[in-house]
Amino acid sequence: SDLLIYTAGIQMLLMIALILVSHHVAALATSSTAMATIVTDVLGVVLTKLFLVIAVLNIFACGLVVFLQMTRYTWAMARDNRFPAAGFFRDVHPRFDTPLRVTLLCFVILIAVLMFFGFNSSSFNNLIAAGGLCAVVVYLFVIVIYALAGRRIPLPEGRFGLGRWEWPVIAIAILWLVFALAIFRAGFASAWEYFGGMVVLGIVYVVYAVGVRKSESEPGVDGVES
């Protein structure tokens, strides 16, 4: 979490610096590589290429984190019988001590998504925007649920707590997330469509999972639950 905070802080300072050194914001708004254009004008071509190499490494690291998160979430769902064919995907490979089947499944899915969207810059940008939109919505729901019900959970002794600052922090977090959603208001119609598609898929899966759980809990021929 500390690394995430440092990274977010550095990225924020970088964006502020780029805005301060840019002189033609209207012209940059029409550029598909606004950041590279600013860096080239200020630092020159050589340092720009070095900067882009660092950016590529950063993108690779972010993609690796997404891959690891997807694998962790999928295996956790399979472990708790919340994933299709959970019995097959929950197994941990005895030699590698890793959920190998889940890892391969997530790798194939991510490669398929990249191959489908990667060759169309517009679709790929919409997919990335939809991913950011999903993150904002999820964080907003988590904060709202915590404000309504999560605060009833007793805090273990010795654990960190905000005390009287808890409500101000919750209010600021909700306002900030609402502001982040407002950014997606104009010019992100396709991202909202992608997001809607993800929500529909989630609803379909929840209905499927509830049906499976209901059928498993129904009594069998001998009156005993399956």
PDB file of C-alpha atoms in Angstrom:
ATOM      1  CA  SER A   1       0.000   0.000   0.000  1.00  0.00           C
ATOM      2  CA  ASP A   2       2.913   2.365   0.710  1.00  0.00           C
ATOM      3  CA  LEU A   3       4.308   1.730  -2.776  1.00  0.00           C
ATOM      4  CA  LEU A   4       0.890   2.483  -4.273  1.00  0.00           C
ATOM      5  CA  ILE A   5       0.710   5.774  -2.354  1.00  0.00           C
ATOM      6  CA  TYR A   6       4.209   6.797  -3.461  1.00  0.00           C
ATOM      7  CA  THR A   7       3.483   5.882  -7.074  1.00  0.00           C
ATOM      8  CA  ALA A   8       0.207   7.804  -7.104  1.00  0.00           C
ATOM      9  CA  GLY A   9       1.940  10.822  -5.553  1.00  0.00           C
ATOM     10  CA  ILE A  10       4.743  10.786  -8.126  1.00  0.00           C
ATOM     11  CA  GLN A  11       2.265  10.435 -10.993  1.00  0.00           C
ATOM     12  CA  MET A  12       0.228  13.355  -9.641  1.00  0.00           C
ATOM     13  CA  LEU A  13       3.340  15.546  -9.424  1.00  0.00           C
ATOM     14  CA  LEU A  14       4.285  14.522 -12.966  1.00  0.00           C
ATOM     15  CA  MET A  15       0.860  15.511 -14.312  1.00  0.00           C
ATOM     16  CA  ILE A  16       1.033  18.868 -12.494  1.00  0.00           C
ATOM     17  CA  ALA A  17       4.504  19.505 -13.930  1.00  0.00           C
ATOM     18  CA  LEU A  18       3.358  18.651 -17.457  1.00  0.00           C
ATOM     19  CA  ILE A  19       0.395  21.008 -17.146  1.00  0.00           C
ATOM     20  CA  LEU A  20       2.598  23.817 -15.849  1.00  0.00           C
ATOM     21  CA  VAL A  21       5.128  23.556 -18.702  1.00  0.00           C
ATOM     22  CA  SER A  22       2.482  23.242 -21.424  1.00  0.00           C
ATOM     23  CA  HIS A  23       1.611  26.510 -23.159  1.00  0.00           C
ATOM     24  CA  HIS A  24      -0.945  25.447 -25.783  1.00  0.00           C
ATOM     25  CA  VAL A  25      -3.531  23.388 -23.928  1.00  0.00           C
ATOM     26  CA  ALA A  26      -6.117  23.681 -26.718  1.00  0.00           C
ATOM     27  CA  ALA A  27      -3.665  22.306 -29.280  1.00  0.00           C
ATOM     28  CA  LEU A  28      -2.547  19.517 -26.961  1.00  0.00           C
ATOM     29  CA  ALA A  29      -6.161  18.478 -26.429  1.00  0.00           C
ATOM     30  CA  THR A  30      -6.316  17.379 -30.076  1.00  0.00           C
ATOM     31  CA  SER A  31      -3.064  15.395 -29.868  1.00  0.00           C
ATOM     32  CA  SER A  32      -3.237  11.645 -29.318  1.00  0.00           C
ATOM     33  CA  THR A  33       0.217  11.763 -27.658  1.00  0.00           C
ATOM     34  CA  ALA A  34      -0.079  14.911 -25.556  1.00  0.00           C
ATOM     35  CA  MET A  35       2.359  13.759 -22.877  1.00  0.00           C
ATOM     36  CA  ALA A  36       5.032  12.767 -25.402  1.00  0.00           C
ATOM     37  CA  THR A  37       4.567  16.090 -27.221  1.00  0.00           C
ATOM     38  CA  ILE A  38       5.137  18.095 -24.034  1.00  0.00           C
ATOM     39  CA  VAL A  39       8.168  16.061 -23.008  1.00  0.00           C
ATOM     40  CA  THR A  40       9.692  16.398 -26.495  1.00  0.00           C
ATOM     41  CA  ASP A  41       9.249  20.164 -26.523  1.00  0.00           C
ATOM     42  CA  VAL A  42      10.791  20.541 -23.061  1.00  0.00           C
ATOM     43  CA  LEU A  43      13.455  17.822 -22.850  1.00  0.00           C
ATOM     44  CA  GLY A  44      14.277  16.980 -26.456  1.00  0.00           C
ATOM     45  CA  VAL A  45      14.088  13.802 -28.499  1.00  0.00           C
ATOM     46  CA  VAL A  46      16.728  11.738 -26.631  1.00  0.00           C
ATOM     47  CA  LEU A  47      15.261  12.237 -23.172  1.00  0.00           C
ATOM     48  CA  THR A  48      11.787  11.707 -24.592  1.00  0.00           C
ATOM     49  CA  LYS A  49      12.750   8.245 -25.828  1.00  0.00           C
ATOM     50  CA  LEU A  50      14.228   7.439 -22.420  1.00  0.00           C
ATOM     51  CA  PHE A  51      11.037   8.701 -20.804  1.00  0.00           C
ATOM     52  CA  LEU A  52       8.948   6.496 -23.115  1.00  0.00           C
ATOM     53  CA  VAL A  53      11.057   3.448 -22.189  1.00  0.00           C
ATOM     54  CA  ILE A  54      10.300   4.113 -18.531  1.00  0.00           C
ATOM     55  CA  ALA A  55       6.613   4.525 -19.424  1.00  0.00           C
ATOM     56  CA  VAL A  56       6.644   1.154 -21.233  1.00  0.00           C
ATOM     57  CA  LEU A  57       8.165  -0.509 -18.155  1.00  0.00           C
ATOM     58  CA  ASN A  58       5.506   1.142 -16.031  1.00  0.00           C
ATOM     59  CA  ILE A  59       2.738  -0.137 -18.317  1.00  0.00           C
ATOM     60  CA  PHE A  60       4.241  -3.639 -18.188  1.00  0.00           C
ATOM     61  CA  ALA A  61       4.307  -3.516 -14.381  1.00  0.00           C
ATOM     62  CA  CYS A  62       0.678  -2.378 -14.285  1.00  0.00           C
ATOM     63  CA  GLY A  63      -0.328  -5.172 -16.659  1.00  0.00           C
ATOM     64  CA  LEU A  64       1.501  -7.701 -14.493  1.00  0.00           C
ATOM     65  CA  VAL A  65      -0.362  -6.448 -11.424  1.00  0.00           C
ATOM     66  CA  VAL A  66      -3.681  -6.809 -13.285  1.00  0.00           C
ATOM     67  CA  PHE A  67      -2.710 -10.374 -14.247  1.00  0.00           C
ATOM     68  CA  LEU A  68      -1.850 -11.246 -10.638  1.00  0.00           C
ATOM     69  CA  GLN A  69      -5.035  -9.677  -9.293  1.00  0.00           C
ATOM     70  CA  MET A  70      -7.191 -11.491 -11.827  1.00  0.00           C
ATOM     71  CA  THR A  71      -5.523 -14.792 -10.926  1.00  0.00           C
ATOM     72  CA  ARG A  72      -5.959 -14.181  -7.208  1.00  0.00           C
ATOM     73  CA  TYR A  73      -9.625 -13.213  -7.516  1.00  0.00           C
ATOM     74  CA  THR A  74     -10.448 -16.132  -9.809  1.00  0.00           C
ATOM     75  CA  TRP A  75      -8.745 -18.686  -7.583  1.00  0.00           C
ATOM     76  CA  ALA A  76     -10.433 -17.237  -4.472  1.00  0.00           C
ATOM     77  CA  MET A  77     -13.837 -17.552  -6.177  1.00  0.00           C
ATOM     78  CA  ALA A  78     -13.045 -21.137  -7.233  1.00  0.00           C
ATOM     79  CA  ARG A  79     -11.888 -21.978  -3.704  1.00  0.00           C
ATOM     80  CA  ASP A  80     -15.227 -20.710  -2.319  1.00  0.00           C
ATOM     81  CA  ASN A  81     -17.293 -22.469  -5.029  1.00  0.00           C
ATOM     82  CA  ARG A  82     -18.223 -19.157  -6.657  1.00  0.00           C
ATOM     83  CA  PHE A  83     -16.667 -19.883 -10.050  1.00  0.00           C
ATOM     84  CA  PRO A  84     -17.756 -22.226 -12.889  1.00  0.00           C
ATOM     85  CA  ALA A  85     -16.008 -25.610 -12.657  1.00  0.00           C
ATOM     86  CA  ALA A  86     -14.719 -24.618  -9.220  1.00  0.00           C
ATOM     87  CA  GLY A  87     -13.591 -28.149  -8.456  1.00  0.00           C
ATOM     88  CA  PHE A  88     -11.258 -28.079 -11.454  1.00  0.00           C
ATOM     89  CA  PHE A  89      -9.821 -24.588 -10.949  1.00  0.00           C
ATOM     90  CA  ARG A  90      -9.381 -24.596  -7.170  1.00  0.00           C
ATOM     91  CA  ASP A  91      -6.553 -27.135  -7.269  1.00  0.00           C
ATOM     92  CA  VAL A  92      -3.033 -25.983  -6.436  1.00  0.00           C
ATOM     93  CA  HIS A  93      -0.197 -27.561  -8.421  1.00  0.00           C
ATOM     94  CA  PRO A  94       1.855 -29.717  -6.021  1.00  0.00           C
ATOM     95  CA  ARG A  95       5.184 -28.924  -7.673  1.00  0.00           C
ATOM     96  CA  PHE A  96       4.831 -25.182  -8.293  1.00  0.00           C
ATOM     97  CA  ASP A  97       2.635 -24.567  -5.222  1.00  0.00           C
ATOM     98  CA  THR A  98       0.537 -22.313  -7.455  1.00  0.00           C
ATOM     99  CA  PRO A  99      -3.014 -22.467  -8.875  1.00  0.00           C
ATOM    100  CA  LEU A 100      -1.624 -23.339 -12.285  1.00  0.00           C
ATOM    101  CA  ARG A 101      -4.954 -23.965 -14.010  1.00  0.00           C
ATOM    102  CA  VAL A 102      -6.366 -20.613 -12.938  1.00  0.00           C
ATOM    103  CA  THR A 103      -3.143 -18.867 -13.939  1.00  0.00           C
ATOM    104  CA  LEU A 104      -3.274 -20.366 -17.438  1.00  0.00           C
ATOM    105  CA  LEU A 105      -6.977 -19.537 -17.764  1.00  0.00           C
ATOM    106  CA  CYS A 106      -6.419 -15.880 -16.834  1.00  0.00           C
ATOM    107  CA  PHE A 107      -3.416 -15.682 -19.180  1.00  0.00           C
ATOM    108  CA  VAL A 108      -5.485 -16.968 -22.106  1.00  0.00           C
ATOM    109  CA  ILE A 109      -8.362 -14.569 -21.340  1.00  0.00           C
ATOM    110  CA  LEU A 110      -6.062 -11.539 -21.095  1.00  0.00           C
ATOM    111  CA  ILE A 111      -4.257 -12.448 -24.319  1.00  0.00           C
ATOM    112  CA  ALA A 112      -7.635 -12.894 -26.063  1.00  0.00           C
ATOM    113  CA  VAL A 113      -8.784  -9.463 -24.836  1.00  0.00           C
ATOM    114  CA  LEU A 114      -5.510  -7.896 -25.975  1.00  0.00           C
ATOM    115  CA  MET A 115      -5.730  -9.526 -29.402  1.00  0.00           C
ATOM    116  CA  PHE A 116      -9.372  -8.449 -29.816  1.00  0.00           C
ATOM    117  CA  PHE A 117      -8.980  -4.825 -28.693  1.00  0.00           C
ATOM    118  CA  GLY A 118      -5.255  -4.147 -29.075  1.00  0.00           C
ATOM    119  CA  PHE A 119      -5.231  -3.555 -32.830  1.00  0.00           C
ATOM    120  CA  ASN A 120      -7.898  -0.849 -32.604  1.00  0.00           C
ATOM    121  CA  SER A 121      -6.638   2.144 -30.640  1.00  0.00           C
ATOM    122  CA  SER A 122     -10.143   3.545 -30.163  1.00  0.00           C
ATOM    123  CA  SER A 123     -11.555   0.294 -28.786  1.00  0.00           C
ATOM    124  CA  PHE A 124      -8.476  -0.248 -26.635  1.00  0.00           C
ATOM    125  CA  ASN A 125      -8.743   3.252 -25.135  1.00  0.00           C
ATOM    126  CA  ASN A 126     -12.452   2.687 -24.464  1.00  0.00           C
ATOM    127  CA  LEU A 127     -11.620  -0.579 -22.716  1.00  0.00           C
ATOM    128  CA  ILE A 128      -9.026   1.143 -20.521  1.00  0.00           C
ATOM    129  CA  ALA A 129     -11.486   3.950 -19.727  1.00  0.00           C
ATOM    130  CA  ALA A 130     -14.149   1.388 -18.834  1.00  0.00           C
ATOM    131  CA  GLY A 131     -11.679  -0.311 -16.499  1.00  0.00           C
ATOM    132  CA  GLY A 132     -11.021   3.004 -14.760  1.00  0.00           C
ATOM    133  CA  LEU A 133     -14.758   3.624 -14.555  1.00  0.00           C
ATOM    134  CA  CYS A 134     -15.283   0.205 -12.965  1.00  0.00           C
ATOM    135  CA  ALA A 135     -12.626   0.965 -10.348  1.00  0.00           C
ATOM    136  CA  VAL A 136     -14.266   4.280  -9.423  1.00  0.00           C
ATOM    137  CA  VAL A 137     -17.735   2.713  -9.157  1.00  0.00           C
ATOM    138  CA  VAL A 138     -16.445  -0.193  -7.043  1.00  0.00           C
ATOM    139  CA  TYR A 139     -14.619   2.157  -4.664  1.00  0.00           C
ATOM    140  CA  LEU A 140     -17.717   4.338  -4.391  1.00  0.00           C
ATOM    141  CA  PHE A 141     -19.937   1.363  -3.536  1.00  0.00           C
ATOM    142  CA  VAL A 142     -17.426   0.133  -0.953  1.00  0.00           C
ATOM    143  CA  ILE A 143     -17.285   3.529   0.768  1.00  0.00           C
ATOM    144  CA  VAL A 144     -21.084   3.904   0.750  1.00  0.00           C
ATOM    145  CA  ILE A 145     -21.617   0.373   2.108  1.00  0.00           C
ATOM    146  CA  TYR A 146     -19.027   1.012   4.813  1.00  0.00           C
ATOM    147  CA  ALA A 147     -20.727   4.282   5.746  1.00  0.00           C
ATOM    148  CA  LEU A 148     -24.133   2.558   5.987  1.00  0.00           C
ATOM    149  CA  ALA A 149     -23.243  -0.752   7.593  1.00  0.00           C
ATOM    150  CA  GLY A 150     -19.509  -1.408   7.806  1.00  0.00           C
ATOM    151  CA  ARG A 151     -18.981   0.920  10.749  1.00  0.00           C
ATOM    152  CA  ARG A 152     -21.046  -1.442  12.901  1.00  0.00           C
ATOM    153  CA  ILE A 153     -18.224  -3.983  12.806  1.00  0.00           C
ATOM    154  CA  PRO A 154     -16.323  -3.660  16.102  1.00  0.00           C
ATOM    155  CA  LEU A 155     -12.740  -2.475  15.735  1.00  0.00           C
ATOM    156  CA  PRO A 156     -10.282  -4.898  17.409  1.00  0.00           C
ATOM    157  CA  GLU A 157      -8.213  -3.412  20.174  1.00  0.00           C
ATOM    158  CA  GLY A 158      -4.925  -1.980  18.993  1.00  0.00           C
ATOM    159  CA  ARG A 159      -6.061  -1.526  15.395  1.00  0.00           C
ATOM    160  CA  PHE A 160      -5.809   1.838  13.661  1.00  0.00           C
ATOM    161  CA  GLY A 161      -8.949   3.940  13.628  1.00  0.00           C
ATOM    162  CA  LEU A 162      -9.777   7.436  12.417  1.00  0.00           C
ATOM    163  CA  GLY A 163     -11.826   8.254  15.473  1.00  0.00           C
ATOM    164  CA  ARG A 164     -13.716  11.537  15.172  1.00  0.00           C
ATOM    165  CA  TRP A 165     -12.164  12.120  11.727  1.00  0.00           C
ATOM    166  CA  GLU A 166     -13.893   9.062  10.286  1.00  0.00           C
ATOM    167  CA  TRP A 167     -17.009  10.838   8.976  1.00  0.00           C
ATOM    168  CA  PRO A 168     -15.072  13.749   7.422  1.00  0.00           C
ATOM    169  CA  VAL A 169     -12.784  11.275   5.644  1.00  0.00           C
ATOM    170  CA  ILE A 170     -15.789   9.263   4.411  1.00  0.00           C
ATOM    171  CA  ALA A 171     -17.495  12.437   3.154  1.00  0.00           C
ATOM    172  CA  ILE A 172     -14.347  13.621   1.347  1.00  0.00           C
ATOM    173  CA  ALA A 173     -13.855  10.176  -0.221  1.00  0.00           C
ATOM    174  CA  ILE A 174     -17.439  10.084  -1.513  1.00  0.00           C
ATOM    175  CA  LEU A 175     -17.198  13.622  -2.904  1.00  0.00           C
ATOM    176  CA  TRP A 176     -13.906  12.811  -4.612  1.00  0.00           C
ATOM    177  CA  LEU A 177     -15.302   9.638  -6.196  1.00  0.00           C
ATOM    178  CA  VAL A 178     -18.417  11.491  -7.381  1.00  0.00           C
ATOM    179  CA  PHE A 179     -16.089  14.075  -8.935  1.00  0.00           C
ATOM    180  CA  ALA A 180     -14.148  11.262 -10.612  1.00  0.00           C
ATOM    181  CA  LEU A 181     -17.408   9.896 -12.041  1.00  0.00           C
ATOM    182  CA  ALA A 182     -18.240  13.378 -13.346  1.00  0.00           C
ATOM    183  CA  ILE A 183     -15.049  13.245 -15.417  1.00  0.00           C
ATOM    184  CA  PHE A 184     -16.566  10.304 -17.311  1.00  0.00           C
ATOM    185  CA  ARG A 185     -19.703  12.305 -18.059  1.00  0.00           C
ATOM    186  CA  ALA A 186     -18.808  13.816 -21.435  1.00  0.00           C
ATOM    187  CA  GLY A 187     -16.884  12.105 -24.219  1.00  0.00           C
ATOM    188  CA  PHE A 188     -16.919   8.664 -22.576  1.00  0.00           C
ATOM    189  CA  ALA A 189     -20.143   7.226 -23.988  1.00  0.00           C
ATOM    190  CA  SER A 190     -18.349   4.131 -25.280  1.00  0.00           C
ATOM    191  CA  ALA A 191     -16.698   3.567 -21.900  1.00  0.00           C
ATOM    192  CA  TRP A 192     -20.141   3.631 -20.249  1.00  0.00           C
ATOM    193  CA  GLU A 193     -21.346   1.080 -22.822  1.00  0.00           C
ATOM    194  CA  TYR A 194     -18.408  -1.179 -22.012  1.00  0.00           C
ATOM    195  CA  PHE A 195     -19.111  -0.720 -18.319  1.00  0.00           C
ATOM    196  CA  GLY A 196     -22.783  -1.549 -18.864  1.00  0.00           C
ATOM    197  CA  GLY A 197     -21.788  -4.725 -20.667  1.00  0.00           C
ATOM    198  CA  MET A 198     -19.584  -5.751 -17.738  1.00  0.00           C
ATOM    199  CA  VAL A 199     -22.441  -5.092 -15.298  1.00  0.00           C
ATOM    200  CA  VAL A 200     -24.839  -7.181 -17.405  1.00  0.00           C
ATOM    201  CA  LEU A 201     -22.341 -10.058 -17.482  1.00  0.00           C
ATOM    202  CA  GLY A 202     -21.986  -9.762 -13.715  1.00  0.00           C
ATOM    203  CA  ILE A 203     -25.748  -9.877 -13.213  1.00  0.00           C
ATOM    204  CA  VAL A 204     -26.049 -12.921 -15.461  1.00  0.00           C
ATOM    205  CA  TYR A 205     -23.342 -14.692 -13.482  1.00  0.00           C
ATOM    206  CA  VAL A 206     -24.937 -13.807 -10.125  1.00  0.00           C
ATOM    207  CA  VAL A 207     -28.276 -15.204 -11.303  1.00  0.00           C
ATOM    208  CA  TYR A 208     -26.467 -18.364 -12.478  1.00  0.00           C
ATOM    209  CA  ALA A 209     -24.586 -18.726  -9.180  1.00  0.00           C
ATOM    210  CA  VAL A 210     -27.753 -18.247  -7.113  1.00  0.00           C
ATOM    211  CA  GLY A 211     -29.533 -20.872  -9.213  1.00  0.00           C
ATOM    212  CA  VAL A 212     -26.695 -23.358  -8.756  1.00  0.00           C
ATOM    213  CA  ARG A 213     -26.596 -22.786  -4.985  1.00  0.00           C
ATOM    214  CA  LYS A 214     -30.366 -23.188  -4.770  1.00  0.00           C
ATOM    215  CA  SER A 215     -30.312 -26.462  -6.713  1.00  0.00           C
ATOM    216  CA  GLU A 216     -27.468 -27.795  -4.557  1.00  0.00           C
ATOM    217  CA  SER A 217     -29.356 -26.992  -1.347  1.00  0.00           C
ATOM    218  CA  GLU A 218     -32.590 -28.702  -2.415  1.00  0.00           C
ATOM    219  CA  PRO A 219     -33.265 -32.025  -0.623  1.00  0.00           C
ATOM    220  CA  GLY A 220     -32.494 -35.183  -2.564  1.00  0.00           C
ATOM    221  CA  VAL A 221     -34.577 -38.324  -3.012  1.00  0.00           C
ATOM    222  CA  ASP A 222     -33.797 -39.530   0.513  1.00  0.00           C
ATOM    223  CA  GLY A 223     -34.650 -36.176   2.063  1.00  0.00           C
ATOM    224  CA  VAL A 224     -31.006 -35.265   2.659  1.00  0.00           C
ATOM    225  CA  GLU A 225     -29.563 -32.108   1.216  1.00  0.00           C
ATOM    226  CA  SER A 226     -27.165 -32.717  -1.651  1.00  0.00           C
TER     227      SER A 226
END
